[in-house]
Coordinates of C-alpha atoms in Angstrom, one line a residue:
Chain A
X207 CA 0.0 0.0 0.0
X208 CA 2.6 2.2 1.1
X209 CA 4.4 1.2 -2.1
X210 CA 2.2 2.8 -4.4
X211 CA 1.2 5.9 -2.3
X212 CA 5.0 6.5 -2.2
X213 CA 5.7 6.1 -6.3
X214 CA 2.0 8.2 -6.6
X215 CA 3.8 11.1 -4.6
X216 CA 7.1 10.6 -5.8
X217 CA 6.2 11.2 -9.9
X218 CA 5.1 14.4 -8.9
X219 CA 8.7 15.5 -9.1
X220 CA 9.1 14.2 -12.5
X221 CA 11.0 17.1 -13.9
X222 CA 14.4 17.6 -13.3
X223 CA 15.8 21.4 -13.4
X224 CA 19.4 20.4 -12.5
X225 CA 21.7 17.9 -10.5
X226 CA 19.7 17.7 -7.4
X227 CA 16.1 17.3 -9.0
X228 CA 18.5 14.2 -10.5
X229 CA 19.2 13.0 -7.5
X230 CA 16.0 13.3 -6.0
X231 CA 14.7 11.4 -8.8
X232 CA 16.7 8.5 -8.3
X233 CA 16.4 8.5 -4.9
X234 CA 12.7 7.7 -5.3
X235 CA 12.9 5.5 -7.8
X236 CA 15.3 3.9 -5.5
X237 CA 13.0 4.0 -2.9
X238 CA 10.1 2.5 -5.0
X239 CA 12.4 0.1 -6.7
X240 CA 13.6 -1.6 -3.0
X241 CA 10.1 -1.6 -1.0
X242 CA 8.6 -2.9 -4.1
X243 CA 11.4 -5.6 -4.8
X244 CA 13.6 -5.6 -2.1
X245 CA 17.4 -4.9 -1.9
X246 CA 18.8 -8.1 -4.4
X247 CA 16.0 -8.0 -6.5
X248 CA 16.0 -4.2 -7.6
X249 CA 19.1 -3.6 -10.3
X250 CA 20.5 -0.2 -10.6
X251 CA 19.6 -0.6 -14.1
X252 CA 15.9 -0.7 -13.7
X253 CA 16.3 2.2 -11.0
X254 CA 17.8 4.1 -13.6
X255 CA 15.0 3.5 -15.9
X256 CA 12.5 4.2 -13.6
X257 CA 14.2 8.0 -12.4
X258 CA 14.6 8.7 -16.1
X259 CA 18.6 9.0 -16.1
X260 CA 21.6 7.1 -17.5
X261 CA 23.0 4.3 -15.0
X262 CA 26.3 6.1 -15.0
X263 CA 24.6 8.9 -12.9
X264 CA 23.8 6.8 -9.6
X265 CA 27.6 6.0 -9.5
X266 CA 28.3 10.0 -10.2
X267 CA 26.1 10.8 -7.2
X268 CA 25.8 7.5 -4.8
X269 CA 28.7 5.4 -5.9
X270 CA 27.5 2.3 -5.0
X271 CA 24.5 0.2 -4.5
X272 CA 24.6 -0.3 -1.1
X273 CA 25.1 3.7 -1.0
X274 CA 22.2 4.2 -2.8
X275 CA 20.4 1.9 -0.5
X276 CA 22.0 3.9 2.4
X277 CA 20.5 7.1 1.4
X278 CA 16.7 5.6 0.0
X279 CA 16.4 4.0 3.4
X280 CA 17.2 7.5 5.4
X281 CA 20.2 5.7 7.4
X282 CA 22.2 7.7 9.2
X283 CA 25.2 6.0 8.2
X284 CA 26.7 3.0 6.5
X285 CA 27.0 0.0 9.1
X286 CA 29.4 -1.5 6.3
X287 CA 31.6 1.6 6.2
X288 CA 31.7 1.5 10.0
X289 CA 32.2 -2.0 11.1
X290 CA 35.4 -3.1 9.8
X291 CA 37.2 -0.3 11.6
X292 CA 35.5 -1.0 15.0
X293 CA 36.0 -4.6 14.8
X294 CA 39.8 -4.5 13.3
X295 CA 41.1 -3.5 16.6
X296 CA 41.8 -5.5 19.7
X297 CA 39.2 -7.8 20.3
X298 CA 39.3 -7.9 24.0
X299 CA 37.6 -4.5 24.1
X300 CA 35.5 -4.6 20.8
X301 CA 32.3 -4.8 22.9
X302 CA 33.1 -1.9 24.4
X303 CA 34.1 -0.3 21.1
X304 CA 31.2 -0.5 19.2
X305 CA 29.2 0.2 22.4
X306 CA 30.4 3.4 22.8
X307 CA 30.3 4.4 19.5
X308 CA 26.6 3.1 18.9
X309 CA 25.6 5.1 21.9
X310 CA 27.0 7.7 21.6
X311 CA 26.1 8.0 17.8
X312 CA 23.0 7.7 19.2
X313 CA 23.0 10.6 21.5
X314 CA 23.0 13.3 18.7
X315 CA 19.3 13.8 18.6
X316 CA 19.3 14.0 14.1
X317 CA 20.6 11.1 14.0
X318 CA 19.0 9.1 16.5
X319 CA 15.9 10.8 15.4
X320 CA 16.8 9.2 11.9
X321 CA 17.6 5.8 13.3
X322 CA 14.6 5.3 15.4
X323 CA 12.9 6.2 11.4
X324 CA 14.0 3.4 10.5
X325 CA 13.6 0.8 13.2
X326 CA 9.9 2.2 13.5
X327 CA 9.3 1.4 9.6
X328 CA 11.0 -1.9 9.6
X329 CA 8.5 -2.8 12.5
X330 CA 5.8 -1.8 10.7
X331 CA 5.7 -1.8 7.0
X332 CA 6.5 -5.8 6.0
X333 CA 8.4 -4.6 2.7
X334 CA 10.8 -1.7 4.4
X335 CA 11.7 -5.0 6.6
X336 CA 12.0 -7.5 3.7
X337 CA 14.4 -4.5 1.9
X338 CA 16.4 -4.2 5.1
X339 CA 16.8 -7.7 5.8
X340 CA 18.4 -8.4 2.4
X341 CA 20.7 -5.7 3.0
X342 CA 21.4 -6.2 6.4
X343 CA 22.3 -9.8 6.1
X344 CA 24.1 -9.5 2.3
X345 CA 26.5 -5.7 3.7
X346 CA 26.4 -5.8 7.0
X347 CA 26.1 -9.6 8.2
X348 CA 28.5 -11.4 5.9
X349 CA 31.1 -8.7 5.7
X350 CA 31.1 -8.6 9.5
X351 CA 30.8 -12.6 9.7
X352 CA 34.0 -12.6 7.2
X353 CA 35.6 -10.7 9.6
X354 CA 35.2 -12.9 12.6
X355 CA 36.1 -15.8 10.1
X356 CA 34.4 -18.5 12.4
X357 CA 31.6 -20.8 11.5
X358 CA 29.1 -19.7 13.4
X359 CA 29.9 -15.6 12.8
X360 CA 26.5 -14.9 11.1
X361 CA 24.2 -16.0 13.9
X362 CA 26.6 -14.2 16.0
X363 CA 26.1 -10.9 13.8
X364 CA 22.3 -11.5 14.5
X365 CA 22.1 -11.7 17.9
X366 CA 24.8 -8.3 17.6
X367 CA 21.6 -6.7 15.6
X368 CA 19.0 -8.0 18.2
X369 CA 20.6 -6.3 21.0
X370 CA 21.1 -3.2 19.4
X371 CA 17.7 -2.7 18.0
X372 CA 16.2 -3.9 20.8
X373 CA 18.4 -1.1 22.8
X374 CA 16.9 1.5 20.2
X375 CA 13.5 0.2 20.8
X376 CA 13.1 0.4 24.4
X377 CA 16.1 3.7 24.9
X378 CA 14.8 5.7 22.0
X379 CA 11.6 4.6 20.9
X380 CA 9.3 3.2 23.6
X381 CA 11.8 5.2 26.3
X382 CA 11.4 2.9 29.1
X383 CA 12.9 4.4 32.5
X384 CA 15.7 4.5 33.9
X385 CA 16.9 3.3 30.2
X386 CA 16.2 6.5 28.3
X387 CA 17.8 9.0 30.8
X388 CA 20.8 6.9 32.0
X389 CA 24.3 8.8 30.7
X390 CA 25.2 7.2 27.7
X391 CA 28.6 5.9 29.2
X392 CA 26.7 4.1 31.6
X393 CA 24.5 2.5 28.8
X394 CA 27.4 1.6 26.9
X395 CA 29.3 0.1 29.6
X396 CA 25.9 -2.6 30.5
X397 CA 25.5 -3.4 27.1
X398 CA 29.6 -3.9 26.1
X399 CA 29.7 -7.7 27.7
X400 CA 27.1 -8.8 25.9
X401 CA 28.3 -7.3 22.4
X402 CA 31.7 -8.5 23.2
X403 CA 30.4 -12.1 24.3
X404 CA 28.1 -12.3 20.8
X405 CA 31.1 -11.3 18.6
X406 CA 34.2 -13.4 20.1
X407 CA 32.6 -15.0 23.5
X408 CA 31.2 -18.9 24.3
X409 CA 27.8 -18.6 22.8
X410 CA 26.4 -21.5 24.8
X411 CA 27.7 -24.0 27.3
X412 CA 28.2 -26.9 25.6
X413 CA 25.9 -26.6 22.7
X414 CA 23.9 -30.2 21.7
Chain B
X25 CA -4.7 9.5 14.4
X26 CA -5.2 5.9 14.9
X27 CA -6.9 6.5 18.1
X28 CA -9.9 8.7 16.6
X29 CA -10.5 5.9 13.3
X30 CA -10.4 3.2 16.4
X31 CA -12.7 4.8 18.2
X32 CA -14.9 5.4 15.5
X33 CA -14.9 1.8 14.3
X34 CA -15.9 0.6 17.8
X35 CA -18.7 2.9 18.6
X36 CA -20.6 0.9 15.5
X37 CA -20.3 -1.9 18.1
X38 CA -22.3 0.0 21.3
X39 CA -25.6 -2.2 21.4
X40 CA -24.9 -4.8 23.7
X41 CA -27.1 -7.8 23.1
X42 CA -25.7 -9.6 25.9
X43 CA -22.4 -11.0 27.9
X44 CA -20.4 -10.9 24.4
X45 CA -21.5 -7.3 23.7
X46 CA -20.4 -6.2 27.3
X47 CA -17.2 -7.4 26.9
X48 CA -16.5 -6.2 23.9
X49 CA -17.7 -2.3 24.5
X50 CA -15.3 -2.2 27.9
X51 CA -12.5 -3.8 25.8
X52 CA -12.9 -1.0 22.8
X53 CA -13.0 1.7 25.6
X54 CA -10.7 0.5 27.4
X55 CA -8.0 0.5 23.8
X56 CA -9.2 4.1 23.0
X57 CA -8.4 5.4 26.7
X58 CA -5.6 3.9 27.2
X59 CA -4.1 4.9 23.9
X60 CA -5.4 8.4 24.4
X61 CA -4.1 8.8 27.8
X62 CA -1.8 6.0 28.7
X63 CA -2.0 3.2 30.8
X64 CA -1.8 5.5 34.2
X65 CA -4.2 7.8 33.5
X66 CA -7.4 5.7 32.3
X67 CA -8.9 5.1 35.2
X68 CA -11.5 2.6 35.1
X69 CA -13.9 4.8 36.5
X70 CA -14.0 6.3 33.0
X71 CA -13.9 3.2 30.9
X72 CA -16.7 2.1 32.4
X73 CA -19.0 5.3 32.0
X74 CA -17.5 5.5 27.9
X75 CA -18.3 1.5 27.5
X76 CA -21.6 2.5 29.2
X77 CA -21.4 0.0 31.9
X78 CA -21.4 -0.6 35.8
X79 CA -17.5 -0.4 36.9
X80 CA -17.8 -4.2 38.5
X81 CA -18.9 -5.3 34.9
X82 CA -14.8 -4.6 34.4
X83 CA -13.8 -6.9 37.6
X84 CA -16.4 -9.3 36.3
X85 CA -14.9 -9.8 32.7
X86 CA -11.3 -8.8 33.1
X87 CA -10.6 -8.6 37.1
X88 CA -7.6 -5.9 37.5
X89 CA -6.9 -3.1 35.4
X90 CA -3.3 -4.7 34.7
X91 CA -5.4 -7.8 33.0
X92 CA -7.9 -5.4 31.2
X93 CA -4.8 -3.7 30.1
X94 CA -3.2 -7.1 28.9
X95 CA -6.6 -8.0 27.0
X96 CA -6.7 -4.4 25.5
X97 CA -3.0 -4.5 24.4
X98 CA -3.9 -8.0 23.1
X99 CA -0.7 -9.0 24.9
X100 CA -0.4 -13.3 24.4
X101 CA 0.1 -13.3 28.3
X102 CA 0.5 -10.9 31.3
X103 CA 4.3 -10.8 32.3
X104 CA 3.2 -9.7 35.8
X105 CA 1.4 -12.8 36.6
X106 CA 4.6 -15.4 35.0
X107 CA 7.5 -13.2 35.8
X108 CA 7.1 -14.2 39.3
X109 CA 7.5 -17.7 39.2
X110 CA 10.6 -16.9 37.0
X111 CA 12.5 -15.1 39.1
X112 CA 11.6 -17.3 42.3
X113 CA 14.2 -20.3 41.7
X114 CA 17.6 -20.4 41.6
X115 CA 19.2 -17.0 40.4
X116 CA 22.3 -19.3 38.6
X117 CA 20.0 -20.7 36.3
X118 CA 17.7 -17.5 35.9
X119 CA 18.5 -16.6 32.2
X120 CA 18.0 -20.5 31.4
X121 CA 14.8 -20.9 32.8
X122 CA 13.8 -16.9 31.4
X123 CA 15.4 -17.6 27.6
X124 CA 13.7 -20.9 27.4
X125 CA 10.2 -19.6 28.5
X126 CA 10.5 -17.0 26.1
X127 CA 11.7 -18.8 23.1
X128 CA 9.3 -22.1 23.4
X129 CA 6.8 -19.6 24.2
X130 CA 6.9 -17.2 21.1
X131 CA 7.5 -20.6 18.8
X132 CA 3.8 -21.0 18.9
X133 CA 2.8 -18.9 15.4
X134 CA -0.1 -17.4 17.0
X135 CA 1.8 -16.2 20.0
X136 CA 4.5 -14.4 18.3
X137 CA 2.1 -12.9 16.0
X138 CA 0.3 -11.2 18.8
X139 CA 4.0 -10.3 20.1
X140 CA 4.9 -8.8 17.0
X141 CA 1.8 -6.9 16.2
X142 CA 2.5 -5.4 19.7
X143 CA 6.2 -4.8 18.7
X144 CA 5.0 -3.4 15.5
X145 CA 2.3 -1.0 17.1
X146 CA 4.7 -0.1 19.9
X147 CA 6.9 1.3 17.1
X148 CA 4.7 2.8 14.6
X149 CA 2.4 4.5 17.2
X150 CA 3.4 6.9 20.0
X151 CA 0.3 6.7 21.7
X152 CA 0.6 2.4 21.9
X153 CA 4.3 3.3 22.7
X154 CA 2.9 5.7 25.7
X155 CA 0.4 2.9 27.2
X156 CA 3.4 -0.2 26.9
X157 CA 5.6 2.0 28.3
X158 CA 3.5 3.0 31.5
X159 CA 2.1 -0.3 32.1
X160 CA 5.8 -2.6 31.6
X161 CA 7.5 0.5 34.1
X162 CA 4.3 0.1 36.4
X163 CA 3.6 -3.7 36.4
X164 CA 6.8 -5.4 35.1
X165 CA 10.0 -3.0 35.8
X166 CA 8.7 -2.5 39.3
X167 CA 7.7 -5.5 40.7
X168 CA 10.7 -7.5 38.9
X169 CA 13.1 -4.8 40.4
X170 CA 11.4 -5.2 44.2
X171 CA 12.2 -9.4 43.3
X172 CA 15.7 -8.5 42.5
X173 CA 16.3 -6.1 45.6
X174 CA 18.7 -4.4 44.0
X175 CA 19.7 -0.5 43.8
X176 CA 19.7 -0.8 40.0
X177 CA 16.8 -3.4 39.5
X178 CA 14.5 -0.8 37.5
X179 CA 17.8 -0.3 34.8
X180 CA 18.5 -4.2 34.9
X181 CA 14.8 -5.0 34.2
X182 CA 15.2 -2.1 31.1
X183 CA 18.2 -4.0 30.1
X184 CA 16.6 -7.3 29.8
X185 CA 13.3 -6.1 28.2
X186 CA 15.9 -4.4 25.2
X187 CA 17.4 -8.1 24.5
X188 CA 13.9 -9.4 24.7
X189 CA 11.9 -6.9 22.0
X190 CA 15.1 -7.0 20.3
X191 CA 14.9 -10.9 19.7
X192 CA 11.5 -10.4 18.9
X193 CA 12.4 -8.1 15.9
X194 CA 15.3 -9.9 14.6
X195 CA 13.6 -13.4 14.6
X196 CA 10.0 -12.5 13.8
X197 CA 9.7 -9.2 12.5
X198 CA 12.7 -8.3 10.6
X199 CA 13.6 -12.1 10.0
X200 CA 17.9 -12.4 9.7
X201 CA 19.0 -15.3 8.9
X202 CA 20.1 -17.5 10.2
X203 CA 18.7 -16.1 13.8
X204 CA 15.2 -16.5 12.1
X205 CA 15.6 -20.1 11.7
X206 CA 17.8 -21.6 14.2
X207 CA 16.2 -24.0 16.8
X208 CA 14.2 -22.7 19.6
X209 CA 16.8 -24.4 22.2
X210 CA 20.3 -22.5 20.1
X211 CA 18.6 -19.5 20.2
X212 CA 17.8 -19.4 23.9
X213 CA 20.9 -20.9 24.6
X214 CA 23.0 -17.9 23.3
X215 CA 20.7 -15.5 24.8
X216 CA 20.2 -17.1 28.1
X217 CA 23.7 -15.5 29.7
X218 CA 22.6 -11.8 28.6
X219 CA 19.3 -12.2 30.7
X220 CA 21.2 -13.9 33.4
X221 CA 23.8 -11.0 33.4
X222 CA 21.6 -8.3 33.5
X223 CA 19.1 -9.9 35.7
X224 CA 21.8 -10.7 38.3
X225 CA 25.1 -10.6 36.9
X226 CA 28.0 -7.6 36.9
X227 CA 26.2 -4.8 35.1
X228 CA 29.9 -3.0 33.9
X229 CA 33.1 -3.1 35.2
X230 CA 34.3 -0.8 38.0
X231 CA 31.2 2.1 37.4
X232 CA 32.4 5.7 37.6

């Protein structure tokens, strides 16, 4: 439903005076193209076509897919730009690592505002999760899996995303208290063990 | 938004032809006030007189206001009344015995569909937000933080309800593989020491 209402609202802009009615069209094209297809399924190509522009032009303003994707989706960042540097250092404090740099990411009001977007969507419209599955699991799970290089890294990069939507969810979005007014340092220190032990930790005693 | 269309589609439903009919009028007052003012501030008093009822009608078909609330919410179960048994054994095996409740429990398709449709409200709609969040710091932070005892029970109990709506969207409503699919028993297995930790555990190391 929301599909539609989107591409109904997003022709409108048709026209393009200069580069950023451009981008703007290929951003909802891109936008149109993923809910309606999802992330795999929706070639640059057929974006292209739909915004009215040559290919060569998402690379000139997005660079890549997974850019592209980056931007339709309103995140605030790219998770696949971030996570190799976090988790390249030592891993005996990469919980802590990307806990403090999720929460306090998170404390800039934009761009948890922007985040908390996205998690609310996801939870509510069944093709904004579909689109952010695929990319989730193909540029953010398996790079990050690669990383760890173990056999059991993507279920391990799962339960990492569990935690730290559910953090957004009940921090930012439902704002439980004390959650939501607890300093951020003290936030990212409670939920660093169990980041850490999801990464590189014993997942289960002894599993059967 | 939401809350004016509900209310409008219930009030089609205000002859009450009997037992069936009374139940249904305090449950669609009882969603519309609590979504327009929040768990804490419907009184019953006024769900009654909206549903156009006698007050006991509400003990009759619901009993407390925490079970009306559950009903409303169209919550699978009311944490307040199994959350107690939970916690009463032994504290070494407390993320065991709370992991493996949760994850047998939400394997039953209709139960985790009534979980996510909450999880899915809770995020799209500030006003379902508002009510969870009153009732879960009023009837489940509380009384789990007076089991606990502990000066930092209320941010423990926020702690462990992020890992558990944060399961819920990974594995149900967002889907990543292969969380989405792994057994019930691997699943609460790798979870089981992040309840435990923040249930009882060392919440960070040396707190400033």
């Amino acid at each position: 439903m929301s599909t539609s209402r989107q591409g109904a609202r997003e022709k409108r802009t048709g026209r393009r005076p200069g580069a950023s009615g451009t981008r703007e069209a290929i951003l909802a094209a891109a936008k149109r193209q993923f809910a309606e297809f999802g992330y795999d399924r929706a070639p640059l190509r057929a974006i292209a076509a739909e915004a009215g522009v040559d290919q060569k032009l998402i690379a000139h303003f997005f660079g890549s897919k997974q850019q592209l994707f980056v931007a339709a989706a309103g995140l605030p960042l790219n998770p696949a730009e971030v996570l190799p540097t976090i988790l390249a250092g030592d891993r005996a404090t990469l919980g802590d690592r990307l806990a403090g740099f999720l929460v306090s990411f998170l404390e800039q009001p934009e761009l948890h505002q922007r985040v908390t977007g996205v998690v609310r969507a996801a939870a509510s419209e069944p093709a904004v999760a579909l689109m952010l599955r695929e990319f989730l699991v193909g540029e953010v799970v398996a790079p990050v899996a690669d990383l760890l290089g173990t056999d059991d890294a993507h279920f391990r990069a799962n339960l990492v995303g569990s935690q730290i939507v559910g953090l957004v969810m009940a921090r930012y979005v439902v704002a439980l208290e004390p959650l939501a007014s607890m300093p951020p340092a003290a936030v990212a220190a409670a939920v660093a063990p169990t980041l850490e032990r999801y990464l590189v930790g014993q997942l289960a005693p002894a599993a059967r």
